[in-house]
Structures are given as structure tokens and as C-alpha cells.
């Protein structure tokens, strides 16, 4: 049987019931379930603000746009970021006419605080942290750096739905200026496509709510509707915004997925532990260790191997389809100005492999995959 890298799991009857409600009352757009989902997410995370969007990519974009405008950052001021991420992260920086300055990653594959410190200049305005695979890694140290140098902290939490510290607290809650989650089709809380932007400041949450709906300020019409409902069209437009808010069909899927998120992530951690045990004595496989105080969502199970391309072929011969997260972004033409500035990221880019990890796999499946990996990973 073929084993894919990811396979989302939907509780189909529950999902259909939520969606049915939308269809029955004829409300599939903004409002209704999107509001319910925002409330549910705030309750689950303890975050004060949450605005539901149609993707996390647009969330990262608007996060930077708002921070830039409100803090009067100049064009091409700098944001320090990681080269080991999906390009949404770094495109968001450039689309807002800021400069992405790449710092290297460490053994956790996340930003290395030491290199981050070296990359700070008098133009640095923010640090973008990506919790790769759901790991918090050096986030707390990055938070200290942000405090010390008066930088904003943007947390790309696309992999972190459900990640906690062991003490139950939420990564970034105290010190991130904005946290952006993804509920894209293969993330831990799958919906199809959508995301959540959670600003620390209420004022920014109010701005992003307008910006995600073309800049429309609903306050005017909310006021008029209360009077006689006749002035719905009489809203004001404050920004050149986007069509970026989420809808009630996606939120329906999100509401169901959220109920099972902790249970699902616990199962992911169990599978990851089986991989760890299987690889324990294999000196050719380097494991990516999760921090002791992190209860990871385990979005990914990553290893570093000597000859990745050969191993991928062997796995494919066995109908196992792994993935790579990610190519060092500075290898892309778009970011080639920073080529070779992050030597460890470059190494990772050539040796990292994500093994299948999803809710349809059994412990036996994982052992079978691990056996194929172990037998075919004999060094360079
Ligand atoms: C998936 C992903 C995104 C983008 O999420 P979308 O919801 O698909 O826009 C951003 N950053 C990282 C690290 C991701 O993995």
C-alpha cells in the first residue's frame, strides 16, 4: 500500500453537519461560522485577538504591512528571517518592500540566536520566527533578543497549531506581536485553505479586520443598520485592502478539526517516538530533537541523512513518498542576493528529509518505513 507524506483526517459526518447548517440558513460567507471559529480559537489558545483569513500567506503579508505602517518603518528596512521555510514567509517581507536578511539555523533547524545577533543592524525592525515542524526551539531566546534590541516579533506558526510548552502555556503568547496560523489542507488543523492572524494589540486586530475585507469600515453601516437597516451601503473605505477573510464552509471544517486537535497531535507524537526509537542506534541518521519543554504539534518528522537522493529513490521503490522541508530559500533566484550566507541551512537543504507522519498511519507502518530507511542509509 502506498504511504504518502501527509494525509488529512476529517470526521466526515461532523463536518457535513456543520456545513449543512450553513447551507440551510443560506450563510456560507464571512460571519456565522467564521465568528464561532474565531471565538473557539481564542478560547483554545488564550489569545485575545484572532481574525480568520482565507490563508496564512495573506496573514503574514498583512501582518508585515500593518506593523510597517503603524510603526513607520521605511522601505527596505530589515526583517531577520530563516532560509529554511516555505516561501510564503519570506515573500511576505519582500512584497511589503522590506528586506529579508537571512540568519542561519541551528541543530533544531530553526533560527540560531547567535547568528541572529550578528545580523542585527540599525535598520533591523523585526524578527520572523518559524516554528519548523511545530518545534519551539529557541523561540524564548529570540524573544529576549527582540526585547533587548526593541524589535517586533512575528511568529509564523503555520506548523504550530496545538503546540504548547509542557507547562501548558502557548508559544509566543506573551511576546509575539503577531502570530499567524495556517489551516491549509495538509497542516495539523486542516480545512482546505484558511488561516488565523492573532495580533497582540487590539488596535491592529481592528485594522486587519478592515484590511481583509478591502478596507471596508463596517462601523458606519453597523450604526445605520441599528437605526432602520436602510443604509447598509453607506460604509466608509479606509484602506486599499484585500479580499482575504475566511468563509463559513472552511470554518465549519475548522470547528470540527479543532475539537480533535490535541488528540490528533498526541497521536503524531506517539508515531514520532516510534521513529525515534527505531533510529536510536543508527549513526548515519541524525534526528532533529524537540526541546524538552516543548509539547510539539509534530507537524513534521524530519531527519538528516548522508545521501538523501538515494534514500528517496529507495523509499519510492517501496511505495513510500517522503518530502523535503525545505530548500534553503537563498538557493532560489528571488533570494540569490543572500546565497551562501547561511552555511548550515545550505547543508540542511541537501540532507533533510521529512518522513510520512499522519493520522492514518499505524505504529507498524512507521516501523516498516523506518526499516526501509535504516536498511538503505549506509552513508556516503
Ligand atoms: C503552509 C505554510 C505557510 C502558508 O500557509 P497557507 O495557509 O497555505 O497560506 C506559511 N508558512 C509556512 C512555514 C508554511 O508551512
PDB file of C-alpha atoms in Angstrom, residues 65-184:
ATOM      1  CA  UNK A  65       2.001  45.652   6.155  1.00  0.00           C
ATOM      2  CA  UNK A  66       0.276  46.716   9.374  1.00  0.00           C
ATOM      3  CA  UNK A  67       3.406  46.614  11.531  1.00  0.00           C
ATOM      4  CA  UNK A  68       5.269  48.595   8.868  1.00  0.00           C
ATOM      5  CA  UNK A  69       2.595  51.283   8.519  1.00  0.00           C
ATOM      6  CA  UNK A  70       1.834  51.636  12.178  1.00  0.00           C
ATOM      7  CA  UNK A  71       5.483  51.737  13.255  1.00  0.00           C
ATOM      8  CA  UNK A  72       6.565  53.908  10.349  1.00  0.00           C
ATOM      9  CA  UNK A  73       9.225  51.540   9.088  1.00  0.00           C
ATOM     10  CA  UNK A  74      10.977  52.782   5.955  1.00  0.00           C
ATOM     11  CA  UNK A  75      11.093  50.883   2.687  1.00  0.00           C
ATOM     12  CA  UNK A  76      13.828  48.240   2.715  1.00  0.00           C
ATOM     13  CA  UNK A  77      14.261  48.277   6.451  1.00  0.00           C
ATOM     14  CA  UNK A  78      15.223  44.765   7.507  1.00  0.00           C
ATOM     15  CA  UNK A  79      13.495  41.748   8.924  1.00  0.00           C
ATOM     16  CA  UNK A  80      15.684  38.866  10.067  1.00  0.00           C
ATOM     17  CA  UNK A  81      14.281  35.546   8.930  1.00  0.00           C
ATOM     18  CA  UNK A  82      15.077  31.890   8.300  1.00  0.00           C
ATOM     19  CA  UNK A  83      16.088  30.363   4.984  1.00  0.00           C
ATOM     20  CA  UNK A  84      14.526  27.025   5.950  1.00  0.00           C
ATOM     21  CA  UNK A  85      10.839  27.762   5.424  1.00  0.00           C
ATOM     22  CA  UNK A  86       8.054  27.799   2.889  1.00  0.00           C
ATOM     23  CA  UNK A  87       8.412  30.840   0.642  1.00  0.00           C
ATOM     24  CA  UNK A  88       5.196  32.447   1.955  1.00  0.00           C
ATOM     25  CA  UNK A  89       7.242  33.553   4.959  1.00  0.00           C
ATOM     26  CA  UNK A  90       9.857  35.484   3.020  1.00  0.00           C
ATOM     27  CA  UNK A  91       7.677  36.658   0.150  1.00  0.00           C
ATOM     28  CA  UNK A  92       5.575  38.497   2.729  1.00  0.00           C
ATOM     29  CA  UNK A  93       8.653  40.527   3.664  1.00  0.00           C
ATOM     30  CA  UNK A  94       9.537  41.469   0.105  1.00  0.00           C
ATOM     31  CA  UNK A  95       6.016  42.147  -1.050  1.00  0.00           C
ATOM     32  CA  UNK A  96       5.929  44.868   1.586  1.00  0.00           C
ATOM     33  CA  UNK A  97       9.173  46.419   0.340  1.00  0.00           C
ATOM     34  CA  UNK A  98      11.169  45.235   3.314  1.00  0.00           C
ATOM     35  CA  UNK A  99      14.457  43.366   3.059  1.00  0.00           C
ATOM     36  CA  UNK A 100      14.696  39.753   4.201  1.00  0.00           C
ATOM     37  CA  UNK A 101      18.019  39.272   5.991  1.00  0.00           C
ATOM     38  CA  UNK A 102      18.713  35.581   6.406  1.00  0.00           C
ATOM     39  CA  UNK A 103      20.187  34.196   9.609  1.00  0.00           C
ATOM     40  CA  UNK A 104      21.389  30.622   9.810  1.00  0.00           C
ATOM     41  CA  UNK A 105      19.582  27.765  11.520  1.00  0.00           C
ATOM     42  CA  UNK A 106      20.992  25.537  14.249  1.00  0.00           C
ATOM     43  CA  UNK A 107      20.559  21.819  15.025  1.00  0.00           C
ATOM     44  CA  UNK A 108      16.851  22.361  15.617  1.00  0.00           C
ATOM     45  CA  UNK A 109      16.582  23.642  12.016  1.00  0.00           C
ATOM     46  CA  UNK A 110      15.157  26.844  13.488  1.00  0.00           C
ATOM     47  CA  UNK A 111      16.786  30.279  13.736  1.00  0.00           C
ATOM     48  CA  UNK A 112      20.121  30.241  15.523  1.00  0.00           C
ATOM     49  CA  UNK A 113      20.054  33.095  18.078  1.00  0.00           C
ATOM     50  CA  UNK A 114      23.791  33.557  17.817  1.00  0.00           C
ATOM     51  CA  UNK A 115      23.661  34.221  14.085  1.00  0.00           C
ATOM     52  CA  UNK A 116      20.544  36.357  14.524  1.00  0.00           C
ATOM     53  CA  UNK A 117      22.516  38.652  16.857  1.00  0.00           C
ATOM     54  CA  UNK A 118      25.225  39.001  14.228  1.00  0.00           C
ATOM     55  CA  UNK A 119      22.711  40.024  11.586  1.00  0.00           C
ATOM     56  CA  UNK A 120      21.163  42.875  13.570  1.00  0.00           C
ATOM     57  CA  UNK A 121      21.857  46.330  12.106  1.00  0.00           C
ATOM     58  CA  UNK A 122      20.421  49.786  12.771  1.00  0.00           C
ATOM     59  CA  UNK A 123      17.841  49.007  10.071  1.00  0.00           C
ATOM     60  CA  UNK A 124      16.536  45.831  11.697  1.00  0.00           C
ATOM     61  CA  UNK A 125      12.877  46.204  12.674  1.00  0.00           C
ATOM     62  CA  UNK A 126      11.639  42.686  13.336  1.00  0.00           C
ATOM     63  CA  UNK A 127      12.475  39.020  13.583  1.00  0.00           C
ATOM     64  CA  UNK A 128      10.379  36.428  11.797  1.00  0.00           C
ATOM     65  CA  UNK A 129      10.398  33.102  13.639  1.00  0.00           C
ATOM     66  CA  UNK A 130       9.052  29.922  12.042  1.00  0.00           C
ATOM     67  CA  UNK A 131       8.368  27.068  14.456  1.00  0.00           C
ATOM     68  CA  UNK A 132       9.504  24.428  11.985  1.00  0.00           C
ATOM     69  CA  UNK A 133       7.565  21.187  12.257  1.00  0.00           C
ATOM     70  CA  UNK A 134       5.861  22.534  15.388  1.00  0.00           C
ATOM     71  CA  UNK A 135       9.031  22.911  17.451  1.00  0.00           C
ATOM     72  CA  UNK A 136       9.514  25.980  19.655  1.00  0.00           C
ATOM     73  CA  UNK A 137      13.315  25.535  19.663  1.00  0.00           C
ATOM     74  CA  UNK A 138      14.978  28.866  20.535  1.00  0.00           C
ATOM     75  CA  UNK A 139      11.846  30.979  20.447  1.00  0.00           C
ATOM     76  CA  UNK A 140      12.297  32.153  24.042  1.00  0.00           C
ATOM     77  CA  UNK A 141      15.835  33.321  23.373  1.00  0.00           C
ATOM     78  CA  UNK A 142      14.653  35.106  20.227  1.00  0.00           C
ATOM     79  CA  UNK A 143      12.010  36.823  22.379  1.00  0.00           C
ATOM     80  CA  UNK A 144      14.789  38.102  24.650  1.00  0.00           C
ATOM     81  CA  UNK A 145      16.717  39.406  21.655  1.00  0.00           C
ATOM     82  CA  UNK A 146      13.615  41.238  20.439  1.00  0.00           C
ATOM     83  CA  UNK A 147      13.190  42.863  23.834  1.00  0.00           C
ATOM     84  CA  UNK A 148      16.815  43.849  24.112  1.00  0.00           C
ATOM     85  CA  UNK A 149      17.035  45.420  20.654  1.00  0.00           C
ATOM     86  CA  UNK A 150      13.459  46.702  20.585  1.00  0.00           C
ATOM     87  CA  UNK A 151      12.418  44.565  17.607  1.00  0.00           C
ATOM     88  CA  UNK A 152       8.965  43.273  16.727  1.00  0.00           C
ATOM     89  CA  UNK A 153       8.441  39.525  16.742  1.00  0.00           C
ATOM     90  CA  UNK A 154       6.397  37.875  14.017  1.00  0.00           C
ATOM     91  CA  UNK A 155       5.645  34.211  14.601  1.00  0.00           C
ATOM     92  CA  UNK A 156       4.889  32.132  11.515  1.00  0.00           C
ATOM     93  CA  UNK A 157       3.023  29.381  13.349  1.00  0.00           C
ATOM     94  CA  UNK A 158       1.881  27.568  10.214  1.00  0.00           C
ATOM     95  CA  UNK A 159       3.160  24.299  11.715  1.00  0.00           C
ATOM     96  CA  UNK A 160       2.276  25.103  15.304  1.00  0.00           C
ATOM     97  CA  UNK A 161      -1.465  24.563  15.656  1.00  0.00           C
ATOM     98  CA  UNK A 162      -1.672  22.812  19.009  1.00  0.00           C
ATOM     99  CA  UNK A 163       1.974  23.280  20.049  1.00  0.00           C
ATOM    100  CA  UNK A 164       2.312  24.137  23.748  1.00  0.00           C
ATOM    101  CA  UNK A 165       5.015  24.322  26.327  1.00  0.00           C
ATOM    102  CA  UNK A 166       4.952  21.429  28.794  1.00  0.00           C
ATOM    103  CA  UNK A 167       3.528  23.788  31.426  1.00  0.00           C
ATOM    104  CA  UNK A 168       0.525  24.377  29.169  1.00  0.00           C
ATOM    105  CA  UNK A 169       1.431  27.891  28.058  1.00  0.00           C
ATOM    106  CA  UNK A 170       1.166  28.939  24.435  1.00  0.00           C
ATOM    107  CA  UNK A 171       4.334  29.736  22.437  1.00  0.00           C
ATOM    108  CA  UNK A 172       4.506  33.427  21.590  1.00  0.00           C
ATOM    109  CA  UNK A 173       1.508  34.427  23.676  1.00  0.00           C
ATOM    110  CA  UNK A 174       3.394  36.885  25.877  1.00  0.00           C
ATOM    111  CA  UNK A 175       5.941  38.305  23.469  1.00  0.00           C
ATOM    112  CA  UNK A 176       4.990  37.802  19.835  1.00  0.00           C
ATOM    113  CA  UNK A 177       3.475  40.928  18.294  1.00  0.00           C
ATOM    114  CA  UNK A 178       1.584  38.753  15.879  1.00  0.00           C
ATOM    115  CA  UNK A 179       1.094  35.015  15.425  1.00  0.00           C
ATOM    116  CA  UNK A 180      -0.135  33.619  12.118  1.00  0.00           C
ATOM    117  CA  UNK A 181      -1.518  30.052  11.903  1.00  0.00           C
ATOM    118  CA  UNK A 182      -2.277  28.021   8.793  1.00  0.00           C
ATOM    119  CA  UNK A 183      -5.203  25.638   8.362  1.00  0.00           C
ATOM    120  CA  UNK A 184      -4.187  24.697   4.830  1.00  0.00           C
TER     121      UNK A 184
END
